[in-house]
Amino acid sequence: MFDFDDLERALEAKVPAAGYAQDDCSSRGKTEKARAKHVDHTKVVRIWAISDLHTDDHHNKEWIEEMNTESTADDVIIVAGDISHKWEIITETLTFFKERYARVFYCPGNHELWGNAQEDSMHRLHQLLQLCNKLGVETAPTEVSVGDRCVLIVPILSWHHPQWDVEPEISGWHGLLPVDQMLSDYLLTHWPQGTSIKDGSAALAVDKVNDQLADWDHLLTRRRDFREVLSFSHFLPRVENNPEKRYLTHPNLVFGHTHFGYDLEVDGVRYVQAPLSMSSERHSRGTTVALGDFPDGLPFSHPFMVWHSRTGWAPKSQGAWSAYVERYGRRPDVTWLIPSYVADGLEPAPSAGITPKVGWLPGRMPVWLFGPKSQRIQEAAAESRKISERLAKEAAGTYRRNKNHAPGTEEPLPIEASEVGILLCKGNIAVIDVREGECFSRPANCIELPHPSKTNHFAALPDDELLDLGERIMAGEGPRILVGDPDAPASCRHAALLLAALLRLWPRSTSRKTTTTTRLSSGKASTRDVRPLRGGFKAWQAQGLPVTKVAREPIDVW
C-alpha cells in the first residue's frame, strides 16, 4: 500500500539520520536546474508500484515471474510490503525486481516481521534493512530525476496502532471476536520486553526506525523544492482509506493492508493502493482487488504505473471501493446494518433503539459493481455458473446444502401478494419484473429485468447504465420483489437465486444459532433480500395491485 502524502502532515519525527547509509536526499543537494544539465532529456522513466505480493502463494510467484519487464530497465518500482514471512522468498523476490528495474524501493509489511518465538520482530526489521542495503534496494527517502522532472520518494516504516481505530463499533450483533483472537500478527510477531501491539508501543518502536533512515529536518526543508512527492507505507495512512467496519469480513480488522484496489483523493492528497493480494482473493472477488487494469486486466501481468517522466502522475484508475466512496461518502455511524457475508456466523442481538439488519443502505449499488467492467463480467459469469451448477445438481438429486446454514437460509423466501401490498403502501420495496416474452401489462413502476436475458448480463452494462439500474434495484429499505411468469415458477426462482448472488443479498445468510428468521410483520422486513412473488403476475393482479399497460410498438403497413 502506498500513498501520495504531504510530508509536513505525515512525518512528525525530526532527528538526525544514522545507521543504514543510502543515497538519500541529505547527500543530494543539487538544485533541479543544475541536475537537469546532466540528465538525458530523451530518457523515459516510469514509476510502478505493487503491494501485498505474498509470493509464497505459488500462483502469485508465477504472476510475478510472468510480468512484462522487457522495457523496464530504466524504470523504478515500489514494493510496499507483505512479500512473505520466509526469508528466502523475501530475498528471491527483491532480487528478481532488482535485476529487472533500475531502482527498487521497499518497505516491509506485517508478514515480514512474523517469526518463531526465538525471533524478535524488531531484530527482523533491522535484518531486513541490512538485506536491502546489501541488495541495493532503497528504504530511505530520495529522489528520482529525469530531465527537469523530479519526484521525491519517501518510504515510511509503519505498524498498526490500536488508537488508529476511531469509528463506532458494530452494534446489534453477537459473535464478533476481538482483533487479537483473529489476527495472526498477535501470535506470530514477538517484540522486545515492554513493547506490545496492544498498547501501540510496537507501532512507536517501528516508527522510530524511520529516524535512522533520514535527516527529517533537512528533508522537510527541501520538501518545498519538489512539486511531486510520493510517500508509501504498508499500512493505511488515514481511516478514510478503509471501508466502514460493517463491510469488512471481520469488522475488527480496520487498520490497513486491506487488499482493496483504491484510488481516492482526501483533503487534496491522492491515495492509491495496488495490492496483488492472494490468488484466491483475485479469483473470488477480483472486482474489489482490481485497480483499473491491474492486476489481471491485460494479457500480461504488470504492476500499477504511478508516474511517467513525460506525463507525470498516472490518470485516475477505477477501484470499486474508492468509486463507491466517491459516489456515496462514508457512513461509519451505521453500525447495525451488515452485508450477508459479514452476517455469516453472527447472531442478531436486538436492543433498545437497535434493530440489526442484513443488506446494504437503500439506493446504493453494491460496491463490487463499481469495479472495472472486465472484472465485473468475469465475476458475474462465475456466479451464474454456480447457480446453474446448483440447479443441475438439484435436478439430479445430488445437491448438498451448506451444513453451517440453518435450513432454508440458502433459498429465496417467497412472499405473498397481500404482504407486497402492505410494503407498497409504505414505499419500502423495489419491484422487478423478470418475465420473458411479450407483456401487455406490468406491475406499476417496476424495473424490467427479464430472466435470463438481462438478469444474467446486467453486470456487463456500461458504467452509467449499470449505476442507474443498480440504484433503482436497490431503492427502498425492504426486499426486492421478483414478479415472474405464474406458469414458470422455476424461472423466477432461478432469477431470484442469481440476483441474490449478483447483489450480494443472500437471504437470511446467518448461522444455525440464529433464532430470528426473515419475516414480514406489520410491513417490516428483517432483512433486505430477494423474494419471488408467490403466484407471479397473476397473484399481483388478483390482489388488485397497481398495473401499467404496455404500449405496443406501431406496426408499419406496407
Coordinates of C-alpha atoms in Angstrom, one line a residue:
M1 CA 0.0 0.0 0.0
F2 CA 1.3 3.4 -0.8
D3 CA 0.0 7.0 -0.8
F4 CA 0.9 10.4 -2.2
D5 CA 1.2 12.1 1.1
D6 CA 2.0 15.6 2.4
L7 CA 5.2 15.2 4.4
E8 CA 4.5 18.1 6.8
R9 CA 1.4 16.2 8.0
A10 CA 2.6 12.6 7.7
L11 CA 6.1 12.9 9.2
E12 CA 6.5 14.1 12.8
A13 CA 9.9 12.7 13.8
K14 CA 12.8 15.1 13.2
V15 CA 16.1 13.7 14.4
P16 CA 19.5 13.3 12.6
A17 CA 20.0 10.3 10.3
A18 CA 22.1 7.4 11.4
G19 CA 22.5 3.7 10.7
Y20 CA 21.6 2.5 7.2
A21 CA 23.6 4.6 4.7
Q22 CA 21.9 5.0 1.4
D23 CA 21.8 7.6 -1.4
D24 CA 19.3 9.8 0.3
C25 CA 18.2 13.4 -0.1
S26 CA 20.7 14.7 2.6
S27 CA 23.6 13.8 0.3
R28 CA 22.0 15.1 -2.9
G29 CA 21.8 18.9 -2.5
K30 CA 21.9 19.9 -6.2
T31 CA 19.3 22.2 -7.5
E32 CA 16.8 20.9 -10.0
K33 CA 18.3 23.3 -12.7
A34 CA 21.8 22.1 -12.2
R35 CA 20.6 18.5 -12.1
A36 CA 18.8 18.9 -15.4
K37 CA 22.1 19.8 -17.2
H38 CA 23.5 16.3 -16.6
V39 CA 20.4 14.3 -17.5
D40 CA 19.3 12.7 -20.8
H41 CA 16.1 14.5 -21.7
T42 CA 15.1 11.7 -24.2
K43 CA 15.1 9.1 -21.4
V44 CA 11.7 7.8 -20.3
V45 CA 11.3 6.6 -16.8
R46 CA 8.2 5.1 -15.2
I47 CA 7.5 4.5 -11.6
W48 CA 5.5 1.3 -10.9
A49 CA 4.0 0.1 -7.6
I50 CA 2.7 -3.1 -6.1
S51 CA 1.9 -4.3 -2.6
D52 CA 0.7 -7.4 -0.8
L53 CA 2.7 -9.7 -3.2
H54 CA 2.5 -12.8 -1.0
T55 CA 4.9 -14.7 -3.3
D56 CA 4.8 -17.7 -1.0
D57 CA 1.4 -18.3 -2.9
H58 CA 2.7 -20.2 -5.9
H59 CA 0.1 -18.6 -8.2
N60 CA 1.4 -15.1 -7.1
K61 CA 5.0 -16.3 -7.7
E62 CA 4.0 -17.3 -11.2
W63 CA 2.3 -13.9 -11.7
I64 CA 5.5 -12.1 -10.8
E65 CA 7.6 -14.3 -13.0
E66 CA 5.3 -13.7 -16.0
M67 CA 5.4 -9.9 -15.6
N68 CA 6.3 -8.0 -18.7
T69 CA 9.7 -6.5 -17.9
E70 CA 11.1 -6.1 -21.4
S71 CA 11.3 -2.3 -21.2
T72 CA 11.7 -1.7 -17.5
A73 CA 15.5 -1.4 -17.3
D74 CA 15.3 2.4 -16.7
D75 CA 12.2 2.2 -14.5
V76 CA 11.5 2.4 -10.8
I77 CA 9.3 0.0 -8.8
I78 CA 7.9 0.5 -5.3
V79 CA 7.3 -2.7 -3.4
A80 CA 5.0 -1.8 -0.4
G81 CA 5.2 -4.8 1.8
D82 CA 3.9 -8.3 2.5
I83 CA 6.2 -10.3 0.3
S84 CA 6.4 -13.2 2.7
H85 CA 7.4 -14.3 6.2
K86 CA 10.0 -16.6 4.7
W87 CA 13.5 -15.1 4.5
E88 CA 14.5 -16.9 1.3
I89 CA 11.3 -15.8 -0.6
I90 CA 11.8 -12.2 0.5
T91 CA 15.4 -12.3 -0.8
E92 CA 14.4 -14.0 -4.0
T93 CA 11.6 -11.6 -4.8
L94 CA 13.6 -8.4 -4.1
T95 CA 16.5 -9.8 -6.2
F96 CA 14.0 -10.5 -9.0
F97 CA 12.9 -6.9 -9.1
K98 CA 16.5 -5.5 -8.7
E99 CA 17.6 -7.5 -11.8
R100 CA 14.8 -6.0 -13.9
Y101 CA 14.3 -2.4 -12.7
A102 CA 16.9 0.4 -12.4
R103 CA 15.8 1.2 -8.8
V104 CA 13.7 -0.7 -6.3
F105 CA 12.1 0.9 -3.2
Y106 CA 10.7 -1.2 -0.4
C107 CA 9.2 -1.1 3.0
P108 CA 8.2 -4.3 4.9
G109 CA 4.7 -5.2 5.8
N110 CA 3.4 -7.2 8.7
H111 CA 4.2 -10.7 7.2
E112 CA 7.9 -9.9 7.0
L113 CA 8.0 -9.4 10.8
W114 CA 6.5 -12.8 11.5
G115 CA 8.7 -15.4 13.1
N116 CA 9.0 -18.1 15.8
A117 CA 9.2 -17.4 19.5
Q118 CA 13.0 -17.0 19.3
E119 CA 12.9 -14.3 16.6
D120 CA 12.5 -10.8 17.8
S121 CA 10.4 -8.8 15.3
M122 CA 12.4 -5.6 15.8
H123 CA 15.6 -7.6 15.1
R124 CA 13.9 -9.0 11.9
L125 CA 13.2 -5.4 10.8
H126 CA 16.8 -4.4 11.2
Q127 CA 17.9 -7.5 9.3
L128 CA 15.5 -6.7 6.5
L129 CA 17.0 -3.2 6.2
Q130 CA 20.5 -4.7 6.2
L131 CA 19.4 -7.2 3.4
C132 CA 18.1 -4.3 1.4
N133 CA 21.3 -2.4 1.8
K134 CA 23.2 -5.4 0.6
L135 CA 20.9 -5.9 -2.4
G136 CA 20.8 -2.2 -3.3
V137 CA 17.1 -1.9 -2.6
E138 CA 16.3 1.5 -1.3
T139 CA 14.5 2.1 2.0
A140 CA 15.3 5.8 2.7
P141 CA 13.8 9.0 1.2
T142 CA 15.5 10.0 -2.0
E143 CA 14.6 11.4 -5.4
V144 CA 14.0 10.1 -8.9
S145 CA 15.1 12.7 -11.5
V146 CA 14.5 12.6 -15.3
G147 CA 15.3 15.8 -17.2
D148 CA 13.6 18.7 -15.5
R149 CA 11.2 16.4 -13.6
C150 CA 12.0 15.2 -10.1
V151 CA 9.9 13.1 -7.7
L152 CA 10.7 12.9 -4.0
I153 CA 10.0 9.3 -2.9
V154 CA 9.6 8.7 0.8
P155 CA 9.3 5.2 2.2
I156 CA 7.7 5.2 5.7
L157 CA 8.0 2.2 8.0
S158 CA 4.8 1.6 10.0
W159 CA 2.8 -0.8 12.1
H160 CA -0.8 -0.9 13.2
H161 CA -1.8 1.1 16.3
P162 CA -5.0 0.5 18.3
Q163 CA -5.7 4.2 18.6
W164 CA -5.9 4.4 14.8
D165 CA -9.4 3.0 15.1
V166 CA -11.6 6.0 15.9
E167 CA -15.0 4.9 14.5
P168 CA -18.0 3.3 16.2
E169 CA -18.1 -0.5 16.8
I170 CA -20.7 -2.8 15.1
S171 CA -23.8 -2.9 17.2
G172 CA -26.8 -5.3 17.4
W173 CA -24.7 -8.4 16.6
H174 CA -23.1 -11.1 18.8
G175 CA -20.1 -13.2 17.8
L176 CA -17.5 -10.7 16.8
L177 CA -14.1 -11.8 18.0
P178 CA -11.6 -9.2 19.4
V179 CA -8.8 -8.5 17.0
D180 CA -6.1 -10.3 19.0
Q181 CA -8.1 -13.5 18.6
M182 CA -8.3 -13.4 14.8
L183 CA -5.2 -11.6 13.6
S184 CA -2.0 -13.7 13.1
D185 CA 0.2 -10.7 13.9
Y186 CA -0.6 -11.1 17.6
L187 CA 0.6 -14.7 17.5
L188 CA 3.4 -14.6 15.1
T189 CA 5.3 -11.4 16.0
H190 CA 7.5 -11.2 19.1
W191 CA 8.6 -7.9 20.5
P192 CA 11.3 -6.8 22.9
Q193 CA 10.3 -6.6 26.6
G194 CA 7.9 -3.7 27.3
T195 CA 6.8 -3.5 23.6
S196 CA 3.4 -4.7 22.6
I197 CA 0.9 -4.4 19.7
K198 CA -2.0 -4.0 22.1
D199 CA -0.9 -0.6 23.6
G200 CA 0.6 0.8 20.4
S201 CA 4.2 0.6 21.6
A202 CA 5.1 -1.7 18.8
A203 CA 3.9 0.9 16.3
L204 CA 6.0 3.6 18.0
A205 CA 9.1 1.3 18.1
V206 CA 8.8 0.7 14.3
D207 CA 8.2 4.4 13.7
K208 CA 11.5 5.3 15.5
V209 CA 13.4 3.3 13.0
N210 CA 12.4 5.9 10.4
D211 CA 14.6 8.3 12.3
Q212 CA 17.7 6.2 11.4
L213 CA 16.9 6.4 7.7
A214 CA 16.8 10.1 7.1
D215 CA 17.5 13.6 8.4
W216 CA 13.9 14.7 8.6
D217 CA 14.7 18.3 9.4
H218 CA 16.7 18.6 6.2
L219 CA 14.1 16.6 4.3
L220 CA 11.2 18.8 5.4
T221 CA 13.2 21.9 4.5
R222 CA 13.8 20.5 1.0
R223 CA 10.3 19.2 0.5
R224 CA 9.2 22.6 -1.0
D225 CA 11.8 22.1 -3.8
F226 CA 9.7 19.2 -5.1
R227 CA 6.4 19.7 -7.0
E228 CA 5.8 15.9 -7.0
V229 CA 6.1 13.9 -3.8
L230 CA 5.3 10.2 -3.4
S231 CA 5.3 8.6 0.0
F232 CA 4.4 5.0 0.7
S233 CA 3.9 2.5 3.5
H234 CA 2.3 -0.8 4.1
F235 CA -0.4 0.3 6.5
L236 CA -3.2 2.7 5.6
P237 CA -2.3 6.4 6.5
R238 CA -5.9 7.5 7.0
V239 CA -9.1 5.8 8.2
E240 CA -10.9 7.3 5.2
N241 CA -9.0 4.8 3.0
N242 CA -10.7 1.9 4.7
P243 CA -14.3 0.8 4.1
E244 CA -16.6 1.1 7.1
K245 CA -16.3 -1.7 9.6
R246 CA -19.6 -3.2 8.6
Y247 CA -18.3 -4.0 5.1
L248 CA -15.2 -5.9 6.3
T249 CA -15.4 -9.7 6.5
H250 CA -14.0 -9.3 10.1
P251 CA -15.2 -5.9 11.2
N252 CA -12.5 -5.5 13.8
L253 CA -9.7 -5.6 11.2
V254 CA -9.8 -2.0 10.4
F255 CA -6.2 -0.7 10.4
G256 CA -4.7 -1.4 7.0
H257 CA -3.3 -3.6 4.2
T258 CA -6.8 -4.3 3.1
H259 CA -6.2 -6.0 -0.3
F260 CA -8.6 -3.5 -1.9
G261 CA -7.8 -1.6 -5.1
Y262 CA -8.1 2.1 -4.2
D263 CA -7.6 5.5 -5.9
L264 CA -9.1 8.3 -3.8
E265 CA -8.4 11.9 -3.1
V266 CA -8.8 13.1 0.5
D267 CA -8.1 16.7 1.5
G268 CA -6.1 17.3 -1.6
V269 CA -3.9 14.2 -1.3
R270 CA -4.2 11.3 -3.7
Y271 CA -4.1 7.8 -2.1
V272 CA -3.6 4.8 -4.2
Q273 CA -3.5 1.1 -3.2
A274 CA -2.5 -1.6 -5.7
P275 CA -2.5 -5.0 -4.0
L276 CA -1.7 -8.2 -5.8
S277 CA -3.5 -10.0 -2.9
M278 CA -3.8 -13.7 -2.5
S279 CA -4.7 -15.6 -5.7
S280 CA -7.9 -16.9 -4.0
E281 CA -9.0 -13.3 -3.5
R282 CA -8.4 -12.4 -7.1
H283 CA -10.5 -15.4 -8.1
S284 CA -13.4 -14.8 -5.6
R285 CA -13.6 -11.0 -5.5
G286 CA -11.4 -9.7 -8.3
T287 CA -13.6 -6.6 -8.7
T288 CA -12.6 -5.2 -5.3
V289 CA -8.9 -6.2 -5.7
A290 CA -8.6 -4.6 -9.1
L291 CA -7.4 -1.1 -9.8
G292 CA -8.1 -0.3 -13.4
D293 CA -6.4 -3.0 -15.5
F294 CA -4.2 -4.1 -12.5
P295 CA -3.6 -6.9 -11.7
D296 CA -5.4 -9.1 -14.3
G297 CA -6.9 -6.8 -16.9
L298 CA -4.4 -7.3 -19.7
P299 CA -2.9 -10.3 -21.5
F300 CA 0.3 -9.9 -19.5
S301 CA 0.8 -9.1 -15.8
H302 CA 2.3 -5.8 -14.7
P303 CA 2.5 -3.7 -11.6
F304 CA 0.4 -0.4 -11.3
M305 CA 2.0 2.5 -13.1
V306 CA 2.2 5.6 -10.8
W307 CA 4.2 8.1 -12.7
H308 CA 5.6 8.7 -16.2
S309 CA 8.6 11.1 -16.8
R310 CA 6.8 12.7 -19.7
T311 CA 3.3 13.0 -18.5
G312 CA 3.6 13.0 -14.7
W313 CA 1.1 11.2 -12.4
A314 CA -0.9 8.4 -14.0
P315 CA -4.6 9.2 -14.7
K316 CA -7.0 8.2 -12.0
S317 CA -8.0 4.5 -12.1
Q318 CA -11.2 2.7 -11.3
G319 CA -11.2 0.9 -7.9
A320 CA -14.5 -0.4 -6.6
W321 CA -14.3 0.9 -3.0
S322 CA -12.9 4.3 -3.9
A323 CA -15.6 4.8 -6.6
Y324 CA -18.2 3.7 -4.1
V325 CA -17.0 6.2 -1.5
E326 CA -16.8 9.0 -4.1
R327 CA -20.4 8.3 -5.0
Y328 CA -21.9 7.9 -1.6
G329 CA -19.4 9.0 1.0
R330 CA -18.8 7.1 4.2
R331 CA -21.4 6.3 6.9
P332 CA -19.4 4.8 9.8
D333 CA -22.4 5.8 12.1
V334 CA -24.5 3.0 10.6
T335 CA -23.4 0.1 12.8
W336 CA -26.4 -2.2 12.8
L337 CA -26.6 -3.0 9.0
I338 CA -24.2 -5.5 7.7
P339 CA -23.8 -7.5 4.4
S340 CA -24.7 -11.2 4.3
Y341 CA -21.0 -12.2 4.0
V342 CA -20.4 -10.5 7.4
A343 CA -23.5 -11.8 9.0
D344 CA -22.5 -15.4 8.4
G345 CA -21.7 -16.9 11.9
L346 CA -23.0 -13.9 13.8
E347 CA -26.2 -13.7 15.9
P348 CA -28.5 -10.7 15.8
A349 CA -29.0 -9.1 19.2
P350 CA -31.8 -6.6 19.1
S351 CA -31.8 -4.0 21.9
A352 CA -33.5 -0.7 22.6
G353 CA -33.2 1.5 19.5
I354 CA -31.1 -1.1 17.6
T355 CA -32.7 -3.5 15.0
P356 CA -29.9 -5.5 13.3
K357 CA -30.4 -6.0 9.6
V358 CA -28.6 -7.7 6.7
G359 CA -28.1 -5.9 3.5
W360 CA -27.0 -2.6 2.0
L361 CA -28.0 1.0 2.6
P362 CA -31.0 1.7 0.4
G363 CA -30.5 3.3 -3.0
R364 CA -26.8 2.3 -3.1
M365 CA -25.5 0.0 -5.8
P366 CA -23.5 -2.9 -4.2
V367 CA -19.8 -2.0 -4.1
W368 CA -18.5 -4.8 -6.3
L369 CA -20.5 -3.4 -9.3
F370 CA -18.3 -0.3 -9.2
G371 CA -15.3 -2.5 -10.2
P372 CA -13.7 -2.4 -13.6
K373 CA -16.1 -3.8 -16.3
S374 CA -13.9 -6.7 -17.3
Q375 CA -13.7 -7.9 -13.7
R376 CA -17.5 -7.5 -13.3
I377 CA -18.2 -9.6 -16.3
Q378 CA -15.9 -12.4 -15.0
E379 CA -17.3 -12.3 -11.5
A380 CA -21.0 -12.3 -12.8
A381 CA -20.2 -15.2 -15.1
A382 CA -18.7 -17.1 -12.2
E383 CA -21.8 -16.5 -10.1
S384 CA -24.1 -17.5 -12.9
R385 CA -22.1 -20.8 -13.4
K386 CA -22.5 -21.6 -9.7
I387 CA -26.3 -21.1 -9.8
S388 CA -26.6 -23.2 -13.0
E389 CA -24.5 -26.0 -11.4
R390 CA -26.7 -25.9 -8.3
L391 CA -29.8 -26.2 -10.3
A392 CA -28.4 -29.1 -12.3
K393 CA -27.4 -30.9 -9.1
E394 CA -30.9 -30.3 -7.7
A395 CA -32.4 -31.8 -10.8
A396 CA -30.1 -34.8 -10.4
G397 CA -30.8 -35.1 -6.7
T398 CA -27.1 -34.6 -5.7
Y399 CA -27.2 -31.0 -4.3
R400 CA -25.9 -30.7 -0.7
R401 CA -26.8 -27.6 1.2
N402 CA -24.3 -25.7 3.4
K403 CA -24.3 -27.5 6.7
N404 CA -23.4 -24.3 8.5
H405 CA -26.6 -22.6 7.5
A406 CA -30.0 -23.0 9.1
P407 CA -32.5 -24.9 6.9
G408 CA -33.8 -22.7 4.1
T409 CA -31.3 -19.9 4.5
E410 CA -29.9 -20.5 1.1
E411 CA -33.3 -20.4 -0.6
P412 CA -35.1 -17.2 -1.6
L413 CA -38.2 -17.0 0.6
P414 CA -41.4 -16.4 -1.5
I415 CA -43.7 -13.6 -0.5
E416 CA -47.5 -13.4 -0.7
A417 CA -49.2 -10.7 -2.7
S418 CA -51.0 -9.4 0.4
E419 CA -47.7 -8.7 2.1
V420 CA -46.4 -6.9 -1.0
G421 CA -49.5 -4.7 -0.8
I422 CA -48.5 -3.6 2.7
L423 CA -45.0 -2.8 1.6
L424 CA -46.1 -0.9 -1.4
C425 CA -48.2 1.4 0.7
K426 CA -45.1 2.2 2.7
G427 CA -42.9 2.6 -0.4
N428 CA -40.4 0.2 1.0
I429 CA -39.6 -2.1 -1.9
A430 CA -38.3 -2.4 -5.4
V431 CA -40.4 -4.5 -7.8
I432 CA -38.6 -6.3 -10.6
D433 CA -40.4 -7.9 -13.5
V434 CA -38.4 -10.9 -14.6
R435 CA -40.9 -12.3 -17.1
E436 CA -39.7 -13.1 -20.6
G437 CA -41.5 -12.6 -23.9
E438 CA -44.1 -10.0 -24.9
C439 CA -46.0 -8.5 -22.0
F440 CA -49.1 -6.3 -22.4
S441 CA -49.2 -5.1 -18.8
R442 CA -46.7 -4.9 -15.9
P443 CA -46.6 -4.0 -12.2
A444 CA -46.7 -0.2 -11.9
N445 CA -43.3 1.5 -11.5
C446 CA -41.5 -1.9 -11.9
I447 CA -38.0 -2.5 -13.2
E448 CA -37.9 -4.7 -16.3
L449 CA -35.2 -7.3 -16.0
P450 CA -36.3 -10.3 -18.0
H451 CA -34.6 -13.5 -16.9
P452 CA -32.1 -14.7 -18.0
S453 CA -31.6 -12.3 -21.0
K454 CA -30.9 -9.3 -18.7
T455 CA -30.7 -10.7 -15.2
N456 CA -27.7 -12.8 -16.3
H457 CA -25.9 -9.9 -18.1
F458 CA -26.6 -6.6 -16.4
A459 CA -23.1 -6.5 -14.9
A460 CA -21.8 -6.0 -18.4
L461 CA -23.7 -2.8 -18.9
P462 CA -21.8 0.5 -19.4
D463 CA -20.9 2.1 -16.1
D464 CA -23.6 4.9 -16.3
E465 CA -26.4 2.5 -17.3
L466 CA -25.4 0.0 -14.6
L467 CA -25.3 2.6 -11.9
D468 CA -28.8 3.9 -12.8
L469 CA -30.2 0.3 -12.9
G470 CA -28.3 -0.7 -9.7
E471 CA -29.6 2.2 -7.7
R472 CA -33.2 1.6 -8.9
I473 CA -33.0 -2.1 -7.9
M474 CA -31.6 -1.2 -4.5
A475 CA -34.2 1.5 -3.8
G476 CA -36.3 1.1 -0.6
E477 CA -35.5 -0.5 2.7
G478 CA -37.5 -3.6 2.1
P479 CA -36.8 -6.7 -0.1
R480 CA -36.5 -6.8 -3.9
I481 CA -39.8 -8.4 -5.1
L482 CA -39.4 -10.5 -8.2
V483 CA -42.6 -10.9 -10.3
G484 CA -42.4 -13.9 -12.7
D485 CA -44.5 -15.9 -15.0
P486 CA -47.0 -17.9 -12.9
D487 CA -46.7 -20.8 -15.3
A488 CA -42.9 -20.9 -15.0
P489 CA -42.1 -20.5 -11.3
A490 CA -38.7 -22.3 -11.7
S491 CA -37.6 -19.4 -14.0
C492 CA -38.4 -16.8 -11.3
R493 CA -36.6 -18.9 -8.7
H494 CA -33.5 -19.0 -10.9
A495 CA -33.7 -15.3 -11.3
A496 CA -34.0 -14.8 -7.5
L497 CA -31.0 -17.1 -6.8
L498 CA -28.9 -15.2 -9.4
L499 CA -29.9 -11.7 -8.4
A500 CA -29.3 -12.6 -4.7
A501 CA -25.8 -13.6 -5.7
L502 CA -25.1 -10.7 -8.0
L503 CA -26.4 -8.1 -5.5
R504 CA -24.8 -9.8 -2.5
L505 CA -28.2 -10.2 -0.9
W506 CA -28.2 -13.8 0.0
P507 CA -31.4 -14.3 2.1
R508 CA -31.0 -14.8 5.8
S509 CA -27.4 -15.9 5.4
T510 CA -26.8 -16.5 9.1
S511 CA -25.7 -19.4 11.3
R512 CA -27.7 -22.2 12.8
K513 CA -27.5 -20.4 16.1
T514 CA -29.6 -17.6 14.8
T515 CA -33.1 -17.7 16.2
T516 CA -34.7 -14.9 14.1
T517 CA -35.9 -15.6 10.6
T518 CA -36.8 -13.4 7.7
R519 CA -40.4 -12.4 8.1
L520 CA -42.8 -9.6 7.3
S521 CA -44.6 -8.3 10.3
S522 CA -46.6 -5.1 10.2
G523 CA -44.9 -4.3 6.9
K524 CA -41.3 -4.5 8.2
A525 CA -38.7 -6.8 6.7
S526 CA -35.9 -8.1 9.0
T527 CA -33.6 -8.4 6.0
R528 CA -33.2 -6.7 2.6
D529 CA -33.1 -9.8 0.4
V530 CA -34.5 -11.0 -2.9
R531 CA -38.0 -12.6 -2.7
P532 CA -40.1 -14.1 -5.6
L533 CA -43.8 -13.3 -5.6
R534 CA -45.8 -16.5 -5.0
G535 CA -48.1 -16.9 -7.9
G536 CA -46.3 -14.4 -10.1
F537 CA -48.1 -11.7 -12.1
K538 CA -51.5 -13.4 -11.8
A539 CA -51.3 -13.1 -8.0
W540 CA -50.3 -9.5 -8.4
Q541 CA -53.4 -8.8 -10.5
A542 CA -55.7 -10.9 -8.2
Q543 CA -54.6 -8.8 -5.2
G544 CA -55.6 -5.6 -7.1
L545 CA -52.0 -4.2 -7.0
P546 CA -51.4 -1.4 -9.5
V547 CA -50.7 -2.3 -13.1
T548 CA -49.4 -0.3 -16.1
K549 CA -50.4 -1.1 -19.6
V550 CA -47.5 -1.6 -22.0
A551 CA -47.7 0.4 -25.2
R552 CA -47.3 -1.8 -28.2
E553 CA -44.9 -0.8 -31.0
P554 CA -46.8 0.6 -34.0
I555 CA -47.0 -1.8 -37.0
D556 CA -45.7 -0.5 -40.3
V557 CA -48.1 -1.0 -43.1
W558 CA -46.5 -1.6 -46.5

